């Protein structure tokens, strides 16, 4: 930090952390842009600090990294330790296994890479990861490894040009990657560096009263942008544009210092605890949501935030501030202590979590259900020319299961009960079985997945033409895209792809086209409806129930309310009813077997039927298939 204190910068920190907290409590839909504000501030302050020290010939890499470690690590380590102690009481076996990796990522400043492989930040699974928010600290720390070296080794006359070039290159890479791998664009340093570079560029711009006055005239519009965009976006389709606007607005505020006033001082007080609040609030919210199974009532969320604020004050007062002010006077002792703490946390906590995880033994029963083999989850972009050997039970299978991950979950039970007829599996996660139409997530910013899905389904149809022994085709999916505002439909017409809003009619047409295409080959078709669902993770609930973990709310019995199920799946059920009529195809449902008038079962004889919020477990698939004679039923119903 520069020697001179700027209350307005601290106020910006306070605003940024409030936006993030509001986002995590679902008050500000786009409050995650608060992290972008942090990145710009960080680039601005760190670059100005290094520039000043280089000009005074007193810059030291050892001193720089020592101060960063003293500033960031003590509070972070306390939060990691406390979060780990609480983890076995709130997380499932699967969650604990992921959490152990999160701890190691946090300790090695690679959380962003670890979480990129584990979760979509905007997806539901992100809410189960207590150290998810460490990804942004990892991005900053990775930048701190490169930026000082660049400024120290490059001639000063190159600084502006090089930082500007890196900024443009990083932003261009971000835009390019976002269309292909949104999670990578969100988590990784090369695609986020442009935000830090905006701050660095601001720190390197020549200062003059004239320039400052011009920026001062833009303060009010910049402040309006920062306050409004996280609450309601600009309306542009690409959220990166919103991030650019927020970053530029932050830069304007940094380059035009505001006068001290009550509002600035009040927000600066929040800025004092911004780091501690950022560290604490997310694991508290994760654990509260875990205990409630579904979204907790507003009073519980507000209580969690209030607790986080109080805990942040304590962490700032007794950990963060003392270490900043030289609680440990000896630099060698401080450095060796931090190294020892890193090793101790990485080893002892990993062993502790592993021991807690092994007590329940739920990882096996809740493992991902790929069907016959993991290789049968064909990746996006694949165009199979035939059925992989691992994805068929005989050389001449008579039954084909076609669909997405819900179709995969059908396979274990059918494979055990179909007998000599044999079974083949052609499945791709997220790709609903249809011809000429596919759903894709709006967050992906691109219909490329939809194109891959359409081509995958084309390939399955071509394989079917060359496999005359296959007589019956079973298609399965949640068929829920028309019921979600997060999806778009991609339609192919005359070789061109067109994006349209999701609709029941569009989805019905795609499924009907598939049924007709299969029948044109002389094969029979049957559809399997998705299992009943609830507003909570059923597999997690069952595990918590068996292990005796804390459970709050109305779903402690882990059963599905039929009213809730019909409400959540109303459009899907309507879609399947219309498909049954318009395509003259039978739709087989689990409802009669699992549900009575009020509840649907989620376990039988102590065995979990579900592994997560909607997919059948391996055991569940086999139990249902045996007890309902599902294979025979599907073959009879196909037409």
PDB file of N, CA and C in Angstrom, residues 253-315:
ATOM      1  N   UNK A 253     -12.769   6.352 -10.898  1.00  0.00           N
ATOM      2  CA  UNK A 253     -12.847   6.730  -9.478  1.00  0.00           C
ATOM      3  C   UNK A 253     -11.469   6.713  -8.825  1.00  0.00           C
ATOM      4  N   UNK A 254     -10.602   5.788  -9.242  1.00  0.00           N
ATOM      5  CA  UNK A 254      -9.253   5.733  -8.683  1.00  0.00           C
ATOM      6  C   UNK A 254      -8.407   6.927  -9.130  1.00  0.00           C
ATOM      7  N   UNK A 255      -8.648   7.393 -10.364  1.00  0.00           N
ATOM      8  CA  UNK A 255      -7.836   8.491 -10.909  1.00  0.00           C
ATOM      9  C   UNK A 255      -8.382   9.876 -10.555  1.00  0.00           C
ATOM     10  N   UNK A 256      -9.504   9.914  -9.862  1.00  0.00           N
ATOM     11  CA  UNK A 256     -10.066  11.208  -9.464  1.00  0.00           C
ATOM     12  C   UNK A 256     -10.478  11.131  -7.999  1.00  0.00           C
ATOM     13  N   UNK A 257      -9.521  11.271  -7.097  1.00  0.00           N
ATOM     14  CA  UNK A 257      -9.801  11.128  -5.665  1.00  0.00           C
ATOM     15  C   UNK A 257     -10.967  12.014  -5.224  1.00  0.00           C
ATOM     16  N   UNK A 258     -11.846  11.407  -4.431  1.00  0.00           N
ATOM     17  CA  UNK A 258     -13.007  12.160  -3.945  1.00  0.00           C
ATOM     18  C   UNK A 258     -12.687  12.827  -2.620  1.00  0.00           C
ATOM     19  N   UNK A 259     -13.457  13.842  -2.308  1.00  0.00           N
ATOM     20  CA  UNK A 259     -13.293  14.511  -1.022  1.00  0.00           C
ATOM     21  C   UNK A 259     -13.843  13.630   0.090  1.00  0.00           C
ATOM     22  N   UNK A 260     -13.261  13.824   1.250  1.00  0.00           N
ATOM     23  CA  UNK A 260     -13.709  13.073   2.410  1.00  0.00           C
ATOM     24  C   UNK A 260     -15.091  13.552   2.845  1.00  0.00           C
ATOM     25  N   UNK A 261     -16.006  12.621   3.045  1.00  0.00           N
ATOM     26  CA  UNK A 261     -17.332  12.966   3.538  1.00  0.00           C
ATOM     27  C   UNK A 261     -17.878  11.790   4.332  1.00  0.00           C
ATOM     28  N   UNK A 262     -19.082  11.953   4.861  1.00  0.00           N
ATOM     29  CA  UNK A 262     -19.657  10.913   5.721  1.00  0.00           C
ATOM     30  C   UNK A 262     -19.836   9.598   4.966  1.00  0.00           C
ATOM     31  N   UNK A 263     -20.316   9.676   3.722  1.00  0.00           N
ATOM     32  CA  UNK A 263     -20.542   8.460   2.943  1.00  0.00           C
ATOM     33  C   UNK A 263     -19.239   7.718   2.686  1.00  0.00           C
ATOM     34  N   UNK A 264     -18.189   8.470   2.329  1.00  0.00           N
ATOM     35  CA  UNK A 264     -16.888   7.846   2.068  1.00  0.00           C
ATOM     36  C   UNK A 264     -16.329   7.232   3.340  1.00  0.00           C
ATOM     37  N   UNK A 265     -16.408   7.946   4.442  1.00  0.00           N
ATOM     38  CA  UNK A 265     -15.878   7.425   5.702  1.00  0.00           C
ATOM     39  C   UNK A 265     -16.638   6.173   6.147  1.00  0.00           C
ATOM     40  N   UNK A 266     -17.955   6.196   5.978  1.00  0.00           N
ATOM     41  CA  UNK A 266     -18.759   5.037   6.387  1.00  0.00           C
ATOM     42  C   UNK A 266     -18.412   3.804   5.554  1.00  0.00           C
ATOM     43  N   UNK A 267     -18.303   3.992   4.249  1.00  0.00           N
ATOM     44  CA  UNK A 267     -17.968   2.863   3.388  1.00  0.00           C
ATOM     45  C   UNK A 267     -16.525   2.404   3.619  1.00  0.00           C
ATOM     46  N   UNK A 268     -15.644   3.364   3.974  1.00  0.00           N
ATOM     47  CA  UNK A 268     -14.254   3.006   4.256  1.00  0.00           C
ATOM     48  C   UNK A 268     -14.141   2.125   5.491  1.00  0.00           C
ATOM     49  N   UNK A 269     -15.059   2.288   6.443  1.00  0.00           N
ATOM     50  CA  UNK A 269     -15.061   1.417   7.618  1.00  0.00           C
ATOM     51  C   UNK A 269     -15.338  -0.027   7.211  1.00  0.00           C
ATOM     52  N   UNK A 270     -16.238  -0.197   6.238  1.00  0.00           N
ATOM     53  CA  UNK A 270     -16.479  -1.537   5.711  1.00  0.00           C
ATOM     54  C   UNK A 270     -15.253  -2.011   4.941  1.00  0.00           C
ATOM     55  N   UNK A 271     -14.600  -1.063   4.249  1.00  0.00           N
ATOM     56  CA  UNK A 271     -13.373  -1.410   3.544  1.00  0.00           C
ATOM     57  C   UNK A 271     -12.304  -1.932   4.474  1.00  0.00           C
ATOM     58  N   UNK A 272     -12.284  -1.454   5.725  1.00  0.00           N
ATOM     59  CA  UNK A 272     -11.296  -1.932   6.701  1.00  0.00           C
ATOM     60  C   UNK A 272     -11.403  -3.446   6.900  1.00  0.00           C
ATOM     61  N   UNK A 273     -12.638  -3.949   6.919  1.00  0.00           N
ATOM     62  CA  UNK A 273     -12.836  -5.378   7.173  1.00  0.00           C
ATOM     63  C   UNK A 273     -13.179  -6.145   5.896  1.00  0.00           C
ATOM     64  N   UNK A 274     -12.980  -5.510   4.750  1.00  0.00           N
ATOM     65  CA  UNK A 274     -13.418  -6.118   3.484  1.00  0.00           C
ATOM     66  C   UNK A 274     -12.751  -7.465   3.238  1.00  0.00           C
ATOM     67  N   UNK A 275     -11.456  -7.576   3.522  1.00  0.00           N
ATOM     68  CA  UNK A 275     -10.755  -8.837   3.282  1.00  0.00           C
ATOM     69  C   UNK A 275     -11.283  -9.930   4.212  1.00  0.00           C
ATOM     70  N   UNK A 276     -11.416  -9.607   5.489  1.00  0.00           N
ATOM     71  CA  UNK A 276     -11.928 -10.592   6.438  1.00  0.00           C
ATOM     72  C   UNK A 276     -13.368 -10.978   6.116  1.00  0.00           C
ATOM     73  N   UNK A 277     -14.178 -10.002   5.746  1.00  0.00           N
ATOM     74  CA  UNK A 277     -15.570 -10.292   5.405  1.00  0.00           C
ATOM     75  C   UNK A 277     -15.651 -11.161   4.154  1.00  0.00           C
ATOM     76  N   UNK A 278     -14.808 -10.873   3.184  1.00  0.00           N
ATOM     77  CA  UNK A 278     -14.778 -11.681   1.968  1.00  0.00           C
ATOM     78  C   UNK A 278     -14.421 -13.128   2.299  1.00  0.00           C
ATOM     79  N   UNK A 279     -13.442 -13.319   3.185  1.00  0.00           N
ATOM     80  CA  UNK A 279     -13.011 -14.665   3.546  1.00  0.00           C
ATOM     81  C   UNK A 279     -14.088 -15.450   4.289  1.00  0.00           C
ATOM     82  N   UNK A 280     -14.790 -14.775   5.192  1.00  0.00           N
ATOM     83  CA  UNK A 280     -15.672 -15.477   6.123  1.00  0.00           C
ATOM     84  C   UNK A 280     -17.063 -15.733   5.574  1.00  0.00           C
ATOM     85  N   UNK A 281     -17.636 -14.763   4.858  1.00  0.00           N
ATOM     86  CA  UNK A 281     -19.071 -14.839   4.587  1.00  0.00           C
ATOM     87  C   UNK A 281     -19.466 -16.057   3.754  1.00  0.00           C
ATOM     88  N   UNK A 282     -18.614 -16.460   2.796  1.00  0.00           N
ATOM     89  CA  UNK A 282     -19.024 -17.524   1.881  1.00  0.00           C
ATOM     90  C   UNK A 282     -19.108 -18.888   2.571  1.00  0.00           C
ATOM     91  N   UNK A 283     -18.078 -19.341   3.327  1.00  0.00           N
ATOM     92  CA  UNK A 283     -18.247 -20.630   4.004  1.00  0.00           C
ATOM     93  C   UNK A 283     -19.416 -20.646   4.979  1.00  0.00           C
ATOM     94  N   UNK A 284     -19.708 -19.511   5.625  1.00  0.00           N
ATOM     95  CA  UNK A 284     -20.860 -19.452   6.526  1.00  0.00           C
ATOM     96  C   UNK A 284     -22.148 -19.687   5.743  1.00  0.00           C
ATOM     97  N   UNK A 285     -22.290 -19.031   4.593  1.00  0.00           N
ATOM     98  CA  UNK A 285     -23.488 -19.215   3.770  1.00  0.00           C
ATOM     99  C   UNK A 285     -23.586 -20.639   3.229  1.00  0.00           C
ATOM    100  N   UNK A 286     -22.455 -21.223   2.843  1.00  0.00           N
ATOM    101  CA  UNK A 286     -22.463 -22.597   2.328  1.00  0.00           C
ATOM    102  C   UNK A 286     -22.967 -23.557   3.403  1.00  0.00           C
ATOM    103  N   UNK A 287     -22.486 -23.390   4.624  1.00  0.00           N
ATOM    104  CA  UNK A 287     -22.881 -24.309   5.686  1.00  0.00           C
ATOM    105  C   UNK A 287     -24.340 -24.106   6.104  1.00  0.00           C
ATOM    106  N   UNK A 288     -24.805 -22.874   6.087  1.00  0.00           N
ATOM    107  CA  UNK A 288     -26.213 -22.629   6.404  1.00  0.00           C
ATOM    108  C   UNK A 288     -27.099 -23.284   5.349  1.00  0.00           C
ATOM    109  N   UNK A 289     -26.746 -23.133   4.087  1.00  0.00           N
ATOM    110  CA  UNK A 289     -27.545 -23.746   3.015  1.00  0.00           C
ATOM    111  C   UNK A 289     -27.468 -25.271   3.075  1.00  0.00           C
ATOM    112  N   UNK A 290     -26.302 -25.799   3.462  1.00  0.00           N
ATOM    113  CA  UNK A 290     -26.162 -27.253   3.562  1.00  0.00           C
ATOM    114  C   UNK A 290     -27.080 -27.806   4.651  1.00  0.00           C
ATOM    115  N   UNK A 291     -27.172 -27.112   5.767  1.00  0.00           N
ATOM    116  CA  UNK A 291     -28.017 -27.588   6.866  1.00  0.00           C
ATOM    117  C   UNK A 291     -29.500 -27.526   6.508  1.00  0.00           C
ATOM    118  N   UNK A 292     -29.875 -26.553   5.674  1.00  0.00           N
ATOM    119  CA  UNK A 292     -31.287 -26.395   5.312  1.00  0.00           C
ATOM    120  C   UNK A 292     -31.709 -27.252   4.135  1.00  0.00           C
ATOM    121  N   UNK A 293     -30.719 -27.836   3.427  1.00  0.00           N
ATOM    122  CA  UNK A 293     -30.962 -28.678   2.255  1.00  0.00           C
ATOM    123  C   UNK A 293     -31.404 -27.864   1.045  1.00  0.00           C
ATOM    124  N   UNK A 294     -32.412 -27.035   1.203  1.00  0.00           N
ATOM    125  CA  UNK A 294     -32.830 -26.161   0.118  1.00  0.00           C
ATOM    126  C   UNK A 294     -32.478 -24.727   0.504  1.00  0.00           C
ATOM    127  N   UNK A 295     -32.907 -23.743  -0.299  1.00  0.00           N
ATOM    128  CA  UNK A 295     -32.612 -22.348   0.011  1.00  0.00           C
ATOM    129  C   UNK A 295     -33.235 -21.977   1.358  1.00  0.00           C
ATOM    130  N   UNK A 296     -32.414 -21.534   2.321  1.00  0.00           N
ATOM    131  CA  UNK A 296     -32.941 -21.215   3.653  1.00  0.00           C
ATOM    132  C   UNK A 296     -33.873 -20.006   3.602  1.00  0.00           C
ATOM    133  N   UNK A 297     -34.689 -19.831   4.635  1.00  0.00           N
ATOM    134  CA  UNK A 297     -35.528 -18.632   4.693  1.00  0.00           C
ATOM    135  C   UNK A 297     -34.667 -17.380   4.803  1.00  0.00           C
ATOM    136  N   UNK A 298     -35.237 -16.252   4.411  1.00  0.00           N
ATOM    137  CA  UNK A 298     -34.484 -15.000   4.388  1.00  0.00           C
ATOM    138  C   UNK A 298     -33.876 -14.672   5.747  1.00  0.00           C
ATOM    139  N   UNK A 299     -34.606 -14.963   6.823  1.00  0.00           N
ATOM    140  CA  UNK A 299     -34.100 -14.629   8.151  1.00  0.00           C
ATOM    141  C   UNK A 299     -32.812 -15.399   8.457  1.00  0.00           C
ATOM    142  N   UNK A 300     -32.701 -16.637   7.979  1.00  0.00           N
ATOM    143  CA  UNK A 300     -31.489 -17.413   8.205  1.00  0.00           C
ATOM    144  C   UNK A 300     -30.315 -16.835   7.417  1.00  0.00           C
ATOM    145  N   UNK A 301     -30.582 -16.414   6.184  1.00  0.00           N
ATOM    146  CA  UNK A 301     -29.524 -15.818   5.366  1.00  0.00           C
ATOM    147  C   UNK A 301     -29.043 -14.509   5.992  1.00  0.00           C
ATOM    148  N   UNK A 302     -29.977 -13.665   6.423  1.00  0.00           N
ATOM    149  CA  UNK A 302     -29.592 -12.396   7.037  1.00  0.00           C
ATOM    150  C   UNK A 302     -28.839 -12.627   8.348  1.00  0.00           C
ATOM    151  N   UNK A 303     -29.234 -13.645   9.102  1.00  0.00           N
ATOM    152  CA  UNK A 303     -28.522 -13.971  10.334  1.00  0.00           C
ATOM    153  C   UNK A 303     -27.103 -14.435  10.025  1.00  0.00           C
ATOM    154  N   UNK A 304     -26.943 -15.188   8.939  1.00  0.00           N
ATOM    155  CA  UNK A 304     -25.612 -15.646   8.538  1.00  0.00           C
ATOM    156  C   UNK A 304     -24.726 -14.476   8.145  1.00  0.00           C
ATOM    157  N   UNK A 305     -25.300 -13.508   7.443  1.00  0.00           N
ATOM    158  CA  UNK A 305     -24.536 -12.321   7.060  1.00  0.00           C
ATOM    159  C   UNK A 305     -24.147 -11.513   8.298  1.00  0.00           C
ATOM    160  N   UNK A 306     -25.091 -11.348   9.228  1.00  0.00           N
ATOM    161  CA  UNK A 306     -24.801 -10.616  10.461  1.00  0.00           C
ATOM    162  C   UNK A 306     -23.684 -11.299  11.240  1.00  0.00           C
ATOM    163  N   UNK A 307     -23.755 -12.623  11.331  1.00  0.00           N
ATOM    164  CA  UNK A 307     -22.686 -13.376  12.004  1.00  0.00           C
ATOM    165  C   UNK A 307     -21.353 -13.156  11.298  1.00  0.00           C
ATOM    166  N   UNK A 308     -21.372 -13.153   9.955  1.00  0.00           N
ATOM    167  CA  UNK A 308     -20.139 -12.967   9.183  1.00  0.00           C
ATOM    168  C   UNK A 308     -19.523 -11.600   9.450  1.00  0.00           C
ATOM    169  N   UNK A 309     -20.360 -10.579   9.567  1.00  0.00           N
ATOM    170  CA  UNK A 309     -19.849  -9.230   9.843  1.00  0.00           C
ATOM    171  C   UNK A 309     -19.175  -9.190  11.204  1.00  0.00           C
ATOM    172  N   UNK A 310     -19.828  -9.761  12.219  1.00  0.00           N
ATOM    173  CA  UNK A 310     -19.251  -9.781  13.573  1.00  0.00           C
ATOM    174  C   UNK A 310     -17.944 -10.581  13.577  1.00  0.00           C
ATOM    175  N   UNK A 311     -17.966 -11.755  12.940  1.00  0.00           N
ATOM    176  CA  UNK A 311     -16.757 -12.580  12.871  1.00  0.00           C
ATOM    177  C   UNK A 311     -15.643 -11.861  12.115  1.00  0.00           C
ATOM    178  N   UNK A 312     -15.996 -11.076  11.110  1.00  0.00           N
ATOM    179  CA  UNK A 312     -14.998 -10.319  10.343  1.00  0.00           C
ATOM    180  C   UNK A 312     -14.346  -9.252  11.210  1.00  0.00           C
ATOM    181  N   UNK A 313     -15.135  -8.594  12.021  1.00  0.00           N
ATOM    182  CA  UNK A 313     -14.579  -7.606  12.946  1.00  0.00           C
ATOM    183  C   UNK A 313     -13.577  -8.255  13.893  1.00  0.00           C
ATOM    184  N   UNK A 314     -13.916  -9.438  14.379  1.00  0.00           N
ATOM    185  CA  UNK A 314     -13.022 -10.160  15.291  1.00  0.00           C
ATOM    186  C   UNK A 314     -11.753 -10.590  14.559  1.00  0.00           C
ATOM    187  N   UNK A 315     -11.909 -11.163  13.352  1.00  0.00           N
ATOM    188  CA  UNK A 315     -10.751 -11.614  12.586  1.00  0.00           C
ATOM    189  C   UNK A 315      -9.837 -10.444  12.237  1.00  0.00           C
TER     190      UNK A 315
END
